[in-house]
Coordinates of N, CA and C in Angstrom, one line a residue:
N7 N 126.5 61.2 -62.9 CA 125.9 61.8 -64.0 C 126.8 62.8 -64.6
A8 N 126.4 62.3 -65.6 CA 127.1 62.7 -67.1 C 127.2 64.2 -66.7
T9 N 125.9 65.1 -66.6 CA 125.7 66.1 -66.8 C 126.5 67.2 -65.4
A10 N 126.6 66.7 -64.2 CA 127.5 67.3 -63.0 C 128.6 67.0 -63.5
I11 N 129.3 66.1 -64.2 CA 130.8 65.8 -64.4 C 131.2 66.8 -64.9
R12 N 129.9 67.5 -66.1 CA 130.4 68.3 -66.9 C 130.2 69.5 -67.0
D13 N 129.9 69.6 -65.7 CA 129.4 70.9 -65.2 C 130.6 71.2 -64.6
V14 N 131.4 70.2 -63.3 CA 132.7 70.3 -62.8 C 134.2 70.6 -63.6
S15 N 133.7 70.0 -65.1 CA 135.0 70.4 -66.0 C 134.9 71.4 -66.5
S16 N 133.9 72.0 -67.1 CA 133.9 73.0 -66.8 C 134.1 74.2 -66.2
S17 N 134.3 74.3 -65.0 CA 134.7 75.1 -64.1 C 135.8 75.7 -64.1
F18 N 136.5 74.4 -64.6 CA 137.8 74.5 -64.7 C 138.4 74.9 -65.9
L19 N 137.9 75.1 -67.1 CA 138.5 75.4 -68.0 C 138.7 77.4 -68.1
G20 N 137.9 78.1 -67.2 CA 138.3 79.3 -67.3 C 139.5 79.7 -66.7
P21 N 140.5 79.2 -66.1 CA 141.7 79.4 -65.5 C 142.9 78.6 -66.6
I22 N 142.2 77.9 -66.9 CA 143.3 76.9 -68.5 C 143.5 78.1 -69.3
L23 N 142.1 78.3 -69.8 CA 141.8 78.9 -70.9 C 142.6 80.6 -70.7
S24 N 142.4 80.7 -70.0 CA 142.8 82.4 -69.7 C 144.4 82.5 -69.2
N25 N 145.0 81.4 -69.0 CA 146.2 81.3 -68.5 C 147.3 80.3 -70.2
A26 N 146.4 80.3 -70.9 CA 147.2 79.4 -72.0 C 148.4 79.7 -72.6
Q27 N 148.4 81.0 -72.1 CA 150.1 81.0 -73.3 C 151.2 81.0 -72.5
A28 N 150.6 81.0 -71.2 CA 152.1 81.0 -69.9 C 152.3 79.1 -69.8
I29 N 151.0 78.3 -70.1 CA 151.4 76.9 -69.8 C 152.5 76.1 -70.5
R30 N 153.6 75.9 -70.0 CA 154.6 75.1 -70.6 C 154.3 73.3 -70.9
H31 N 153.7 72.8 -69.5 CA 153.3 71.4 -69.6 C 151.8 71.8 -69.4
L32 N 150.8 70.8 -70.0 CA 149.6 70.2 -70.2 C 149.5 68.8 -69.4
S33 N 149.2 68.5 -68.9 CA 148.5 66.8 -68.9 C 147.2 66.7 -68.6
I34 N 146.5 66.0 -69.3 CA 144.6 66.3 -68.3 C 144.3 64.6 -68.4
H35 N 143.8 64.2 -67.5 CA 143.4 62.8 -67.6 C 141.9 63.3 -66.9
I36 N 140.7 62.3 -67.9 CA 139.5 63.1 -68.3 C 138.8 60.9 -68.4
T37 N 137.2 60.8 -68.0 CA 136.7 60.2 -68.4 C 135.9 59.9 -70.0
S38 N 135.8 61.2 -70.9 CA 135.3 61.3 -71.9 C 135.9 62.9 -72.5
N39 N 136.3 62.3 -73.9 CA 136.3 63.8 -74.5 C 135.7 65.0 -74.6
T40 N 134.5 64.6 -74.4 CA 133.0 65.2 -74.6 C 133.3 66.4 -72.8
Q41 N 134.0 65.8 -72.2 CA 133.8 67.0 -70.6 C 134.9 68.1 -71.2
L42 N 135.3 68.2 -71.6 CA 136.4 68.9 -72.1 C 136.4 69.7 -73.4
Q43 N 135.4 69.3 -74.3 CA 134.9 69.9 -75.6 C 135.4 71.2 -76.0
Q44 N 134.8 71.9 -74.9 CA 135.0 73.5 -75.2 C 136.5 73.8 -74.8
L45 N 137.3 73.0 -74.2 CA 139.2 73.1 -74.2 C 139.5 72.8 -76.0
F46 N 139.0 71.3 -76.0 CA 139.7 70.8 -77.0 C 139.1 71.8 -78.4
T47 N 138.1 72.6 -78.3 CA 137.9 72.9 -79.5 C 138.2 74.5 -79.8
S48 N 138.5 75.3 -78.2 CA 138.9 75.9 -78.6 C 139.6 76.7 -79.5
S49 N 139.7 78.1 -80.3 CA 139.8 78.6 -81.0 C 140.8 79.6 -80.3
G50 N 140.1 80.2 -79.0 CA 140.7 81.5 -78.8 C 141.7 80.9 -77.8
A51 N 142.0 80.0 -77.5 CA 143.5 79.8 -76.6 C 144.4 79.5 -77.3
D52 N 145.4 80.2 -76.8 CA 147.1 80.1 -77.9 C 148.1 79.5 -76.8
F53 N 148.1 78.4 -76.9 CA 148.9 77.5 -76.4 C 150.5 77.8 -77.0
I54 N 151.1 78.9 -76.6 CA 152.3 79.3 -77.4 C 153.8 79.1 -76.8
N55 N 153.4 78.6 -75.4 CA 154.4 78.1 -75.0 C 154.7 76.6 -74.4
L56 N 153.3 76.1 -74.9 CA 153.5 74.6 -74.4 C 154.2 73.7 -75.4
E57 N 155.2 73.1 -74.4 CA 155.9 72.0 -75.0 C 155.8 70.6 -74.7
S58 N 154.8 70.3 -73.5 CA 154.2 69.2 -73.4 C 153.1 68.6 -73.6
L59 N 152.4 67.8 -73.9 CA 151.0 67.6 -73.8 C 151.3 66.0 -73.6
S60 N 150.1 65.9 -72.4 CA 149.7 64.4 -72.0 C 148.5 64.3 -72.1
L61 N 147.7 63.7 -72.8 CA 146.2 63.6 -72.7 C 145.7 61.7 -72.5
S62 N 145.2 61.7 -71.5 CA 144.9 60.3 -71.3 C 143.5 60.2 -70.7
I63 N 142.6 59.5 -71.7 CA 141.2 60.0 -72.0 C 140.5 58.3 -71.9
Q64 N 139.8 58.1 -71.5 CA 139.1 56.6 -70.9 C 138.4 56.5 -72.0
H65 N 137.2 57.4 -72.5 CA 136.0 56.9 -73.3 C 136.2 58.1 -74.6
F66 N 136.7 57.8 -75.4 CA 137.0 58.6 -76.4 C 136.4 58.4 -77.2
D67 N 135.1 59.1 -77.3 CA 134.1 59.4 -78.6 C 134.4 60.0 -79.7
T68 N 134.2 58.8 -81.1 CA 134.8 59.2 -82.2 C 133.5 59.4 -82.9
N69 N 132.3 59.6 -82.6 CA 131.0 60.1 -83.4 C 131.0 61.6 -82.8
S70 N 131.7 62.0 -81.9 CA 131.6 63.3 -81.4 C 131.9 64.0 -82.7
P71 N 131.2 65.1 -83.2 CA 131.8 65.7 -84.3 C 133.2 67.1 -83.9
S72 N 133.5 67.0 -83.3 CA 134.3 68.2 -82.6 C 136.2 67.4 -82.8
L73 N 136.9 68.0 -83.7 CA 138.3 66.9 -83.6 C 138.7 67.9 -82.4
I74 N 140.2 67.6 -82.1 CA 140.7 68.1 -80.9 C 142.0 69.1 -81.7
T75 N 141.3 70.6 -81.4 CA 142.0 71.4 -82.5 C 142.8 72.3 -81.4
A76 N 142.8 72.6 -80.2 CA 143.5 73.5 -79.4 C 144.7 73.7 -79.8
F77 N 145.3 72.6 -79.9 CA 146.8 72.5 -79.7 C 147.8 72.4 -81.3
H78 N 146.9 73.1 -82.2 CA 147.7 72.8 -83.8 C 148.7 73.9 -83.6
N79 N 148.2 74.5 -82.8 CA 149.0 76.3 -83.0 C 149.8 76.5 -82.2
S80 N 150.7 75.4 -81.2 CA 151.7 75.2 -80.2 C 152.8 75.2 -80.8
P81 N 154.0 76.5 -81.4 CA 155.1 76.6 -82.4 C 156.6 75.6 -81.0
R82 N 156.0 75.3 -80.0 CA 157.0 75.0 -78.7 C 156.7 73.3 -78.6
L83 N 155.7 72.8 -79.3 CA 155.5 71.7 -78.7 C 156.1 70.8 -79.3
T84 N 156.8 69.9 -78.4 CA 158.0 68.5 -79.0 C 157.6 67.8 -78.1
R85 N 157.2 67.5 -77.3 CA 157.1 66.0 -76.9 C 155.1 65.7 -76.0
V86 N 154.7 64.5 -77.1 CA 153.1 64.3 -76.6 C 153.2 63.1 -76.3
S87 N 152.3 62.3 -75.4 CA 152.3 61.7 -75.0 C 150.5 61.1 -74.9
F88 N 149.8 59.8 -75.5 CA 148.9 59.6 -75.3 C 148.0 58.4 -75.0
D89 N 146.8 58.1 -73.9 CA 146.4 57.1 -74.2 C 145.1 57.3 -74.2
L90 N 144.3 56.9 -75.0 CA 142.9 56.7 -75.8 C 142.1 55.8 -75.7
N91 N 142.6 55.1 -74.8 CA 142.4 54.0 -74.5 C 141.1 53.1 -75.5
G92 N 141.9 52.5 -76.4 CA 141.2 52.2 -77.7 C 141.5 52.9 -78.9
C93 N 141.4 54.5 -78.4 CA 141.0 54.9 -80.1 C 142.1 55.7 -80.6
P94 N 142.7 55.0 -81.3 CA 144.5 55.4 -82.0 C 144.8 57.3 -82.2
P95 N 145.5 58.0 -82.1 CA 145.4 59.2 -82.3 C 145.7 59.5 -83.8
S96 N 145.6 60.0 -84.4 CA 145.5 60.5 -85.6 C 145.4 62.0 -86.0
P97 N 146.2 62.0 -87.5 CA 146.4 63.7 -87.6 C 145.2 64.2 -87.8
S98 N 144.1 63.4 -88.2 CA 142.6 63.7 -89.2 C 142.1 63.8 -87.4
L99 N 142.1 63.2 -86.4 CA 141.4 63.2 -84.9 C 141.5 64.1 -84.0
I100 N 142.7 64.4 -84.1 CA 143.8 65.3 -83.6 C 144.5 66.2 -83.9
Q101 N 144.5 67.9 -84.3 CA 145.1 68.7 -84.9 C 146.5 68.9 -84.0
L102 N 147.8 68.6 -84.3 CA 148.9 69.2 -83.4 C 150.3 69.3 -85.0
P103 N 150.7 69.9 -84.4 CA 151.7 70.5 -85.1 C 153.0 69.0 -85.4
W104 N 152.4 68.3 -86.1 CA 152.9 66.4 -85.9 C 154.2 66.4 -86.5
A105 N 154.7 67.6 -87.2 CA 155.8 67.8 -88.0 C 157.2 68.5 -87.4
Q106 N 156.8 68.6 -85.9 CA 158.1 69.5 -85.2 C 158.1 68.6 -83.6
L107 N 156.8 67.6 -83.5 CA 157.5 66.5 -82.6 C 158.5 65.5 -82.6
E108 N 159.2 65.7 -81.6 CA 160.6 64.8 -81.2 C 160.2 63.9 -80.6
Q109 N 159.7 63.8 -79.5 CA 158.8 62.7 -78.7 C 157.6 62.1 -78.6
L110 N 156.9 60.6 -79.3 CA 156.0 60.6 -79.4 C 155.2 59.2 -78.5
N111 N 154.5 59.4 -77.8 CA 154.1 57.9 -76.7 C 153.0 57.8 -76.8
V112 N 152.4 56.5 -77.2 CA 150.8 56.1 -77.3 C 151.1 55.4 -76.2
T113 N 150.0 54.8 -75.4 CA 150.3 53.8 -74.3 C 149.0 53.1 -74.3
G114 N 148.9 52.6 -73.6 CA 147.6 51.9 -72.7 C 146.7 50.8 -74.0
A115 N 145.5 51.2 -74.2 CA 145.3 50.3 -75.4 C 144.8 50.8 -76.7
S116 N 145.3 52.4 -76.8 CA 145.6 52.9 -77.9 C 146.4 52.3 -79.1
I117 N 145.8 50.9 -79.4 CA 146.8 50.3 -80.7 C 146.7 50.9 -82.1
L118 N 147.5 51.2 -82.9 CA 147.8 51.7 -84.2 C 147.6 50.8 -85.1
P119 N 146.9 50.6 -85.8 CA 146.4 49.8 -86.9 C 147.7 50.1 -88.3
A120 N 148.2 49.4 -88.5 CA 150.0 49.3 -89.3 C 149.6 50.4 -89.9
D121 N 148.6 50.5 -90.7 CA 148.3 52.1 -91.8 C 148.4 52.8 -91.1
A122 N 147.8 53.2 -90.0 CA 147.9 54.3 -89.4 C 148.8 54.8 -88.7
F123 N 149.7 53.9 -88.0 CA 151.0 53.5 -87.6 C 151.7 54.6 -88.5
R124 N 151.9 53.8 -90.3 CA 152.6 54.6 -90.9 C 152.4 56.0 -91.1
S125 N 151.2 56.2 -91.4 CA 150.7 57.8 -91.9 C 151.0 58.4 -90.6
L126 N 151.5 58.3 -89.3 CA 151.4 58.9 -88.2 C 153.1 59.0 -88.2
L127 N 153.8 57.9 -88.7 CA 154.8 58.0 -88.2 C 155.6 59.3 -89.6
S128 N 155.3 59.3 -90.9 CA 154.9 60.0 -91.9 C 154.5 61.0 -91.9
A129 N 154.2 61.4 -90.7 CA 153.7 63.3 -90.1 C 154.8 63.8 -88.9
C130 N 155.0 62.8 -88.5 CA 155.9 63.0 -87.6 C 157.6 63.1 -88.0
T131 N 158.1 64.3 -88.9 CA 159.4 64.1 -89.5 C 160.1 64.5 -89.0
S132 N 160.3 65.0 -87.3 CA 161.2 65.6 -86.5 C 161.3 64.2 -85.3
L133 N 161.0 63.7 -85.2 CA 160.9 62.6 -84.1 C 161.8 62.3 -84.2
R134 N 162.3 62.3 -82.7 CA 163.2 61.4 -81.9 C 163.2 60.3 -81.4
R135 N 162.4 60.4 -80.6 CA 162.3 58.9 -79.7 C 160.8 58.8 -80.3
A136 N 159.9 57.5 -79.8 CA 158.7 57.1 -80.3 C 158.6 55.9 -79.5
S137 N 157.7 56.0 -79.4 CA 156.6 54.3 -78.4 C 155.3 53.8 -78.8
L138 N 155.2 52.7 -79.8 CA 153.8 52.8 -80.0 C 153.3 51.6 -80.3
W139 N 152.4 51.3 -79.8 CA 151.8 49.8 -80.1 C 151.1 50.1 -81.8
V140 N 151.3 48.7 -81.8 CA 150.9 48.1 -83.4 C 150.1 46.9 -83.7
E141 N 148.7 47.4 -84.5 CA 148.2 46.0 -84.5 C 148.0 45.6 -86.0
D142 N 148.9 44.7 -86.3 CA 149.1 43.2 -87.4 C 147.4 43.6 -88.0
A143 N 147.1 44.7 -89.3 CA 146.2 44.8 -89.9 C 146.0 45.5 -91.5
L144 N 147.3 45.0 -91.6 CA 147.8 45.2 -92.9 C 147.0 43.9 -94.0
D145 N 146.4 44.8 -95.3 CA 145.8 43.3 -96.2 C 146.8 42.6 -96.7
E146 N 145.9 41.4 -96.8 CA 147.1 40.2 -96.8 C 147.5 40.2 -98.6
N147 N 146.4 41.0 -98.8 CA 146.5 41.3 -100.7 C 147.8 42.4 -100.9
T148 N 148.0 42.9 -100.3 CA 148.3 44.2 -100.5 C 150.3 43.9 -100.8
P149 N 150.5 44.0 -101.8 CA 152.2 44.0 -102.1 C 153.4 44.6 -101.1
T150 N 154.1 44.5 -100.0 CA 154.9 45.4 -99.6 C 155.9 46.0 -100.1
N151 N 156.1 45.6 -101.4 CA 156.5 46.5 -102.4 C 155.6 47.9 -102.7
D152 N 154.4 48.0 -102.8 CA 153.6 48.8 -102.8 C 153.0 50.4 -101.7
I153 N 154.0 49.7 -100.8 CA 153.8 50.7 -99.1 C 155.1 51.5 -99.6
S154 N 155.0 52.7 -99.6 CA 155.9 53.8 -99.5 C 156.7 54.1 -98.2
I155 N 158.1 54.4 -98.1 CA 158.9 54.4 -97.3 C 159.1 55.3 -96.6
V156 N 159.3 54.9 -94.9 CA 159.0 56.6 -94.2 C 160.4 56.5 -93.6
T157 N 160.9 57.7 -94.1 CA 162.2 58.2 -94.1 C 162.2 59.3 -92.2
L158 N 162.8 58.9 -91.3 CA 163.1 59.6 -90.2 C 164.2 59.9 -89.6
P159 N 165.0 60.8 -90.1 CA 166.2 60.9 -90.3 C 167.2 61.4 -88.8
S160 N 166.1 61.8 -87.7 CA 166.4 61.8 -86.4 C 166.2 61.3 -85.1
L161 N 164.9 59.9 -86.4 CA 164.9 59.0 -84.7 C 166.4 58.2 -84.3
T162 N 166.5 58.4 -82.7 CA 167.2 57.4 -82.0 C 166.8 56.3 -81.3
H163 N 165.5 56.6 -80.8 CA 164.8 55.8 -80.2 C 163.4 54.8 -80.4
L164 N 163.5 53.8 -80.8 CA 161.5 53.3 -80.8 C 161.8 51.9 -80.4
S165 N 160.4 52.2 -79.8 CA 160.0 51.4 -79.0 C 158.3 51.0 -80.3
V166 N 158.6 49.5 -80.9 CA 157.4 49.1 -81.2 C 156.8 47.6 -80.5
S167 N 155.5 47.7 -80.0 CA 155.1 46.7 -79.5 C 153.7 46.0 -80.8
F168 N 154.2 44.7 -81.0 CA 153.5 44.3 -82.1 C 152.3 43.5 -81.4
Y169 N 150.5 43.9 -82.2 CA 149.6 43.0 -81.3 C 148.8 42.1 -82.4
G170 N 149.0 41.1 -82.3 CA 148.2 40.1 -83.3 C 149.5 39.5 -83.8
R171 N 149.2 38.8 -85.2 CA 150.1 38.0 -86.2 C 150.8 39.6 -86.9
H172 N 151.7 39.6 -86.6 CA 152.8 40.6 -87.0 C 153.8 40.9 -88.3
E173 N 153.7 39.2 -89.1 CA 154.8 38.8 -90.3 C 154.4 39.9 -91.4
K174 N 153.5 40.2 -92.0 CA 152.6 41.3 -92.9 C 153.1 42.8 -92.6
T175 N 153.0 42.8 -91.3 CA 153.4 44.2 -90.7 C 155.0 44.3 -90.8
A176 N 155.5 43.4 -90.1 CA 156.7 43.7 -89.8 C 157.8 43.8 -91.1
S177 N 157.4 42.9 -91.9 CA 158.0 43.0 -93.4 C 157.6 44.4 -93.9
S178 N 156.7 45.0 -93.7 CA 156.3 46.0 -94.5 C 157.4 47.7 -93.8
L179 N 158.1 47.6 -92.7 CA 158.7 48.7 -92.4 C 160.1 48.4 -92.6

């Protein structure tokens, strides 16, 4: 039952929130983002020493009124890994210090539409390593020369896996 799972998950929040300043590496694997909504939307927890974050969420409820905001003020956060099972991560959904990220790994079924892929890369200006899945979703009628160029001067490792027909998407990169 969902209420029992939510109650069990809530019992773990106290230690996480009270020790937020000491946590350097955080890995969370849950069934639904609503289970830890109190953590994800917490404004009182400062993850000031957080260096790496891994979120694996089997069911990401995009209809949930709350964004993930708990990690937006993490000055040392440089490595992030997402497995959101079909929900692509975006700066509008998950508030992070995107510009300071050096490593980004999006796995599982979190396939990014081409425009979200470009938007995410544009936000990650310090990126050195990235591994992403991209869906060919560019509008066939959009001229390739109308798409702005994304420059990532520190990028040394990039793995992009295309899903679907990718001729239009690949040519826009």
